[in-house]
């Protein structure tokens, strides 16, 4: 066991000690409370989140359709704008993916500007369920985007419900962690 002799082992430590500086022990630089904090701008954040929510979850929805978990194609949001047969082609799936990205952008903007102060995962899950109700119960059957619930298979209903629940959780909890994370506001040494 080596004894501590009090001698500095490097020239940098000697220089710091001569200037009155403390040795850096791998800690992050602390930010004083009187200094400015970084705040996220809601619009660019919501656009980026919406794009990735649409890209990731649209791809998963396409996979669910290809694996026959659901009979609702990815292009269901594009159904009112294109012929029904087009939606079931590869180009129709890609078009549907783009529509889902735009839909996710809009949903992300709505959530960010109205519900960003809600904490926890539950508001995002409820948000996804509300969108599922709007699309599959209220608006979708009337616009022929989706079949009425009594004409869908149970597998499709459960898959779509869970899909929108998790999609809403992704959007809601991401926004919650960005805009209500209290750890960013605590001093570095709090609780230590």
PDB file of C-alpha atoms in Angstrom:
ATOM      1  CA  UNK A   1       0.000   0.000   0.000  1.00  0.00           C
ATOM      2  CA  UNK A   2       1.473   3.299  -1.070  1.00  0.00           C
ATOM      3  CA  UNK A   3       1.532   6.240   1.314  1.00  0.00           C
ATOM      4  CA  UNK A   4       0.327   9.657   0.268  1.00  0.00           C
ATOM      5  CA  UNK A   5       3.254  12.064   0.389  1.00  0.00           C
ATOM      6  CA  UNK A   6       1.349  15.174  -0.632  1.00  0.00           C
ATOM      7  CA  UNK A   7       3.453  15.684  -3.728  1.00  0.00           C
ATOM      8  CA  UNK A   8       1.869  16.540  -7.054  1.00  0.00           C
ATOM      9  CA  UNK A   9       2.630  14.097  -9.807  1.00  0.00           C
ATOM     10  CA  UNK A  10       2.145  16.182 -12.940  1.00  0.00           C
ATOM     11  CA  UNK A  11       3.248  19.555 -14.197  1.00  0.00           C
ATOM     12  CA  UNK A  12      -0.374  20.524 -14.933  1.00  0.00           C
ATOM     13  CA  UNK A  13      -1.346  19.889 -11.326  1.00  0.00           C
ATOM     14  CA  UNK A  14       1.612  21.973 -10.177  1.00  0.00           C
ATOM     15  CA  UNK A  15       0.593  24.827 -12.458  1.00  0.00           C
ATOM     16  CA  UNK A  16      -3.035  24.659 -11.295  1.00  0.00           C
ATOM     17  CA  UNK A  17      -1.990  24.601  -7.667  1.00  0.00           C
ATOM     18  CA  UNK A  18       0.281  27.595  -8.218  1.00  0.00           C
ATOM     19  CA  UNK A  19      -2.643  29.519  -9.740  1.00  0.00           C
ATOM     20  CA  UNK A  20      -4.997  28.458  -6.929  1.00  0.00           C
ATOM     21  CA  UNK A  21      -7.137  26.162  -9.110  1.00  0.00           C
ATOM     22  CA  UNK A  22      -8.526  22.861  -7.849  1.00  0.00           C
ATOM     23  CA  UNK A  23      -7.808  19.553  -9.480  1.00  0.00           C
ATOM     24  CA  UNK A  24     -10.509  18.456 -11.953  1.00  0.00           C
ATOM     25  CA  UNK A  25     -11.736  15.076 -10.769  1.00  0.00           C
ATOM     26  CA  UNK A  26     -13.853  14.199 -13.814  1.00  0.00           C
ATOM     27  CA  UNK A  27     -16.831  16.281 -12.773  1.00  0.00           C
ATOM     28  CA  UNK A  28     -18.950  18.153 -15.217  1.00  0.00           C
ATOM     29  CA  UNK A  29     -18.688  21.914 -15.038  1.00  0.00           C
ATOM     30  CA  UNK A  30     -21.360  23.199 -12.713  1.00  0.00           C
ATOM     31  CA  UNK A  31     -23.726  25.930 -13.746  1.00  0.00           C
ATOM     32  CA  UNK A  32     -24.544  28.556 -11.185  1.00  0.00           C
ATOM     33  CA  UNK A  33     -28.160  29.427 -10.585  1.00  0.00           C
ATOM     34  CA  UNK A  34     -27.667  33.021 -11.696  1.00  0.00           C
ATOM     35  CA  UNK A  35     -26.462  31.901 -15.137  1.00  0.00           C
ATOM     36  CA  UNK A  36     -28.884  31.539 -18.082  1.00  0.00           C
ATOM     37  CA  UNK A  37     -30.525  28.147 -18.607  1.00  0.00           C
ATOM     38  CA  UNK A  38     -31.050  26.480 -21.944  1.00  0.00           C
ATOM     39  CA  UNK A  39     -34.713  26.191 -22.905  1.00  0.00           C
ATOM     40  CA  UNK A  40     -35.992  24.125 -25.815  1.00  0.00           C
ATOM     41  CA  UNK A  41     -37.870  25.957 -28.545  1.00  0.00           C
ATOM     42  CA  UNK A  42     -41.242  24.202 -28.875  1.00  0.00           C
ATOM     43  CA  UNK A  43     -41.796  24.545 -32.644  1.00  0.00           C
ATOM     44  CA  UNK A  44     -38.542  22.947 -33.921  1.00  0.00           C
ATOM     45  CA  UNK A  45     -38.754  20.321 -31.189  1.00  0.00           C
ATOM     46  CA  UNK A  46     -42.349  19.394 -32.117  1.00  0.00           C
ATOM     47  CA  UNK A  47     -41.514  19.211 -35.839  1.00  0.00           C
ATOM     48  CA  UNK A  48     -38.518  16.959 -35.226  1.00  0.00           C
ATOM     49  CA  UNK A  49     -40.465  14.762 -32.827  1.00  0.00           C
ATOM     50  CA  UNK A  50     -43.393  14.508 -35.234  1.00  0.00           C
ATOM     51  CA  UNK A  51     -41.131  13.522 -38.108  1.00  0.00           C
ATOM     52  CA  UNK A  52     -39.445  10.760 -36.137  1.00  0.00           C
ATOM     53  CA  UNK A  53     -42.719   9.581 -34.595  1.00  0.00           C
ATOM     54  CA  UNK A  54     -44.201   9.269 -38.081  1.00  0.00           C
ATOM     55  CA  UNK A  55     -41.107   7.675 -39.553  1.00  0.00           C
ATOM     56  CA  UNK A  56     -40.563   5.109 -36.796  1.00  0.00           C
ATOM     57  CA  UNK A  57     -44.172   4.265 -36.002  1.00  0.00           C
ATOM     58  CA  UNK A  58     -45.223   4.395 -39.656  1.00  0.00           C
ATOM     59  CA  UNK A  59     -42.554   1.805 -40.391  1.00  0.00           C
ATOM     60  CA  UNK A  60     -43.821  -0.344 -37.524  1.00  0.00           C
ATOM     61  CA  UNK A  61     -47.394  -0.060 -38.802  1.00  0.00           C
ATOM     62  CA  UNK A  62     -46.219  -1.182 -42.218  1.00  0.00           C
ATOM     63  CA  UNK A  63     -44.503  -4.164 -40.578  1.00  0.00           C
ATOM     64  CA  UNK A  64     -47.687  -5.007 -38.655  1.00  0.00           C
ATOM     65  CA  UNK A  65     -49.604  -4.940 -41.934  1.00  0.00           C
ATOM     66  CA  UNK A  66     -47.036  -7.125 -43.718  1.00  0.00           C
ATOM     67  CA  UNK A  67     -47.115  -9.642 -40.855  1.00  0.00           C
ATOM     68  CA  UNK A  68     -50.938  -9.691 -40.999  1.00  0.00           C
ATOM     69  CA  UNK A  69     -51.452  -8.338 -37.492  1.00  0.00           C
ATOM     70  CA  UNK A  70     -53.869  -5.842 -39.012  1.00  0.00           C
ATOM     71  CA  UNK A  71     -55.875  -5.570 -42.213  1.00  0.00           C
ATOM     72  CA  UNK A  72     -55.641  -1.753 -42.172  1.00  0.00           C
ATOM     73  CA  UNK A  73     -52.961  -0.700 -44.690  1.00  0.00           C
ATOM     74  CA  UNK A  74     -50.461   2.033 -43.886  1.00  0.00           C
ATOM     75  CA  UNK A  75     -52.083   4.250 -46.493  1.00  0.00           C
ATOM     76  CA  UNK A  76     -55.381   4.482 -44.608  1.00  0.00           C
ATOM     77  CA  UNK A  77     -54.828   8.211 -44.001  1.00  0.00           C
ATOM     78  CA  UNK A  78     -54.387   8.764 -47.757  1.00  0.00           C
ATOM     79  CA  UNK A  79     -57.572   6.855 -48.617  1.00  0.00           C
ATOM     80  CA  UNK A  80     -59.776   9.949 -49.200  1.00  0.00           C
ATOM     81  CA  UNK A  81     -57.239  11.413 -51.648  1.00  0.00           C
ATOM     82  CA  UNK A  82     -56.326   8.378 -53.772  1.00  0.00           C
ATOM     83  CA  UNK A  83     -58.084   5.460 -55.418  1.00  0.00           C
ATOM     84  CA  UNK A  84     -58.702   2.507 -53.148  1.00  0.00           C
ATOM     85  CA  UNK A  85     -56.610   0.108 -55.285  1.00  0.00           C
ATOM     86  CA  UNK A  86     -53.606   2.463 -55.186  1.00  0.00           C
ATOM     87  CA  UNK A  87     -53.417   2.253 -51.383  1.00  0.00           C
ATOM     88  CA  UNK A  88     -52.584  -1.479 -51.567  1.00  0.00           C
ATOM     89  CA  UNK A  89     -49.591  -1.045 -53.908  1.00  0.00           C
ATOM     90  CA  UNK A  90     -46.002  -0.428 -52.805  1.00  0.00           C
ATOM     91  CA  UNK A  91     -46.251   3.194 -53.952  1.00  0.00           C
ATOM     92  CA  UNK A  92     -49.487   3.474 -51.982  1.00  0.00           C
ATOM     93  CA  UNK A  93     -47.733   2.198 -48.861  1.00  0.00           C
ATOM     94  CA  UNK A  94     -44.956   4.764 -49.277  1.00  0.00           C
ATOM     95  CA  UNK A  95     -47.523   7.499 -49.863  1.00  0.00           C
ATOM     96  CA  UNK A  96     -49.341   6.339 -46.750  1.00  0.00           C
ATOM     97  CA  UNK A  97     -46.078   6.475 -44.812  1.00  0.00           C
ATOM     98  CA  UNK A  98     -45.622  10.108 -45.891  1.00  0.00           C
ATOM     99  CA  UNK A  99     -49.195  10.871 -44.863  1.00  0.00           C
ATOM    100  CA  UNK A 100     -48.554   9.240 -41.488  1.00  0.00           C
ATOM    101  CA  UNK A 101     -45.441  11.389 -41.020  1.00  0.00           C
ATOM    102  CA  UNK A 102     -47.468  14.532 -41.758  1.00  0.00           C
ATOM    103  CA  UNK A 103     -50.217  13.310 -39.417  1.00  0.00           C
ATOM    104  CA  UNK A 104     -47.619  12.720 -36.678  1.00  0.00           C
ATOM    105  CA  UNK A 105     -46.186  16.205 -37.245  1.00  0.00           C
ATOM    106  CA  UNK A 106     -49.621  17.742 -36.725  1.00  0.00           C
ATOM    107  CA  UNK A 107     -50.347  15.562 -33.686  1.00  0.00           C
ATOM    108  CA  UNK A 108     -46.954  16.406 -32.179  1.00  0.00           C
ATOM    109  CA  UNK A 109     -47.520  20.135 -32.681  1.00  0.00           C
ATOM    110  CA  UNK A 110     -50.950  19.921 -31.045  1.00  0.00           C
ATOM    111  CA  UNK A 111     -49.576  17.992 -28.065  1.00  0.00           C
ATOM    112  CA  UNK A 112     -46.541  20.235 -27.638  1.00  0.00           C
ATOM    113  CA  UNK A 113     -48.480  23.475 -27.669  1.00  0.00           C
ATOM    114  CA  UNK A 114     -51.444  22.323 -25.556  1.00  0.00           C
ATOM    115  CA  UNK A 115     -50.360  19.545 -23.205  1.00  0.00           C
ATOM    116  CA  UNK A 116     -46.596  19.930 -22.728  1.00  0.00           C
ATOM    117  CA  UNK A 117     -46.832  20.698 -18.990  1.00  0.00           C
ATOM    118  CA  UNK A 118     -48.593  17.425 -18.118  1.00  0.00           C
ATOM    119  CA  UNK A 119     -46.319  14.983 -16.334  1.00  0.00           C
ATOM    120  CA  UNK A 120     -45.978  11.234 -16.614  1.00  0.00           C
ATOM    121  CA  UNK A 121     -46.785   8.694 -19.328  1.00  0.00           C
ATOM    122  CA  UNK A 122     -50.566   8.607 -18.849  1.00  0.00           C
ATOM    123  CA  UNK A 123     -51.421  11.839 -20.783  1.00  0.00           C
ATOM    124  CA  UNK A 124     -49.571  10.575 -23.863  1.00  0.00           C
ATOM    125  CA  UNK A 125     -51.335   7.222 -23.703  1.00  0.00           C
ATOM    126  CA  UNK A 126     -54.714   8.956 -23.407  1.00  0.00           C
ATOM    127  CA  UNK A 127     -53.736  11.208 -26.322  1.00  0.00           C
ATOM    128  CA  UNK A 128     -53.052   8.151 -28.501  1.00  0.00           C
ATOM    129  CA  UNK A 129     -56.354   6.553 -27.483  1.00  0.00           C
ATOM    130  CA  UNK A 130     -58.212   9.774 -28.371  1.00  0.00           C
ATOM    131  CA  UNK A 131     -56.640   9.714 -31.843  1.00  0.00           C
ATOM    132  CA  UNK A 132     -57.618   6.044 -32.213  1.00  0.00           C
ATOM    133  CA  UNK A 133     -61.220   6.935 -31.309  1.00  0.00           C
ATOM    134  CA  UNK A 134     -61.236   9.836 -33.778  1.00  0.00           C
ATOM    135  CA  UNK A 135     -59.843   7.749 -36.634  1.00  0.00           C
ATOM    136  CA  UNK A 136     -61.515   4.385 -36.040  1.00  0.00           C
ATOM    137  CA  UNK A 137     -64.849   5.409 -34.524  1.00  0.00           C
ATOM    138  CA  UNK A 138     -65.757   8.991 -35.418  1.00  0.00           C
ATOM    139  CA  UNK A 139     -64.153  10.191 -38.653  1.00  0.00           C
ATOM    140  CA  UNK A 140     -62.476   7.213 -40.329  1.00  0.00           C
ATOM    141  CA  UNK A 141     -65.549   5.127 -41.210  1.00  0.00           C
ATOM    142  CA  UNK A 142     -67.397   8.201 -42.520  1.00  0.00           C
ATOM    143  CA  UNK A 143     -64.518   9.149 -44.859  1.00  0.00           C
ATOM    144  CA  UNK A 144     -63.896   5.504 -45.867  1.00  0.00           C
ATOM    145  CA  UNK A 145     -60.389   5.662 -44.402  1.00  0.00           C
ATOM    146  CA  UNK A 146     -61.027   2.524 -42.363  1.00  0.00           C
ATOM    147  CA  UNK A 147     -63.820  -0.015 -42.152  1.00  0.00           C
ATOM    148  CA  UNK A 148     -66.283   0.338 -39.276  1.00  0.00           C
ATOM    149  CA  UNK A 149     -65.232  -1.537 -36.135  1.00  0.00           C
ATOM    150  CA  UNK A 150     -67.853  -4.258 -36.676  1.00  0.00           C
ATOM    151  CA  UNK A 151     -66.212  -5.080 -40.050  1.00  0.00           C
ATOM    152  CA  UNK A 152     -62.616  -5.218 -38.725  1.00  0.00           C
ATOM    153  CA  UNK A 153     -61.068  -8.359 -37.275  1.00  0.00           C
ATOM    154  CA  UNK A 154     -60.357  -8.516 -33.558  1.00  0.00           C
ATOM    155  CA  UNK A 155     -56.656  -8.776 -34.341  1.00  0.00           C
ATOM    156  CA  UNK A 156     -56.829  -5.504 -36.281  1.00  0.00           C
ATOM    157  CA  UNK A 157     -58.794  -3.701 -33.587  1.00  0.00           C
ATOM    158  CA  UNK A 158     -56.407  -4.747 -30.819  1.00  0.00           C
ATOM    159  CA  UNK A 159     -53.296  -4.091 -32.929  1.00  0.00           C
ATOM    160  CA  UNK A 160     -54.471  -0.628 -33.987  1.00  0.00           C
ATOM    161  CA  UNK A 161     -55.554   0.274 -30.450  1.00  0.00           C
ATOM    162  CA  UNK A 162     -52.188  -0.769 -28.987  1.00  0.00           C
ATOM    163  CA  UNK A 163     -50.347   0.874 -31.876  1.00  0.00           C
ATOM    164  CA  UNK A 164     -52.003   4.252 -31.276  1.00  0.00           C
ATOM    165  CA  UNK A 165     -51.606   3.899 -27.510  1.00  0.00           C
ATOM    166  CA  UNK A 166     -47.839   3.399 -27.906  1.00  0.00           C
ATOM    167  CA  UNK A 167     -47.561   6.069 -30.613  1.00  0.00           C
ATOM    168  CA  UNK A 168     -49.267   8.543 -28.269  1.00  0.00           C
ATOM    169  CA  UNK A 169     -47.009   7.432 -25.422  1.00  0.00           C
ATOM    170  CA  UNK A 170     -43.957   8.055 -27.621  1.00  0.00           C
ATOM    171  CA  UNK A 171     -45.060  11.587 -28.464  1.00  0.00           C
ATOM    172  CA  UNK A 172     -46.441  12.465 -25.037  1.00  0.00           C
ATOM    173  CA  UNK A 173     -43.640  11.125 -22.903  1.00  0.00           C
ATOM    174  CA  UNK A 174     -40.957  12.618 -25.153  1.00  0.00           C
ATOM    175  CA  UNK A 175     -42.584  16.031 -24.817  1.00  0.00           C
ATOM    176  CA  UNK A 176     -43.017  15.522 -21.068  1.00  0.00           C
ATOM    177  CA  UNK A 177     -39.361  14.633 -20.542  1.00  0.00           C
ATOM    178  CA  UNK A 178     -38.244  17.653 -22.552  1.00  0.00           C
ATOM    179  CA  UNK A 179     -40.465  20.298 -21.000  1.00  0.00           C
ATOM    180  CA  UNK A 180     -41.013  19.118 -17.406  1.00  0.00           C
ATOM    181  CA  UNK A 181     -37.724  17.434 -16.498  1.00  0.00           C
ATOM    182  CA  UNK A 182     -36.945  18.881 -13.096  1.00  0.00           C
ATOM    183  CA  UNK A 183     -33.427  17.448 -12.985  1.00  0.00           C
ATOM    184  CA  UNK A 184     -32.271  20.179 -15.377  1.00  0.00           C
ATOM    185  CA  UNK A 185     -33.179  22.845 -12.834  1.00  0.00           C
ATOM    186  CA  UNK A 186     -31.508  21.315  -9.788  1.00  0.00           C
ATOM    187  CA  UNK A 187     -28.052  22.420  -8.693  1.00  0.00           C
ATOM    188  CA  UNK A 188     -25.218  19.996  -9.450  1.00  0.00           C
ATOM    189  CA  UNK A 189     -24.610  19.079  -5.801  1.00  0.00           C
ATOM    190  CA  UNK A 190     -28.260  18.736  -4.704  1.00  0.00           C
ATOM    191  CA  UNK A 191     -28.916  15.645  -2.641  1.00  0.00           C
ATOM    192  CA  UNK A 192     -25.258  14.702  -2.390  1.00  0.00           C
TER     193      UNK A 192
END
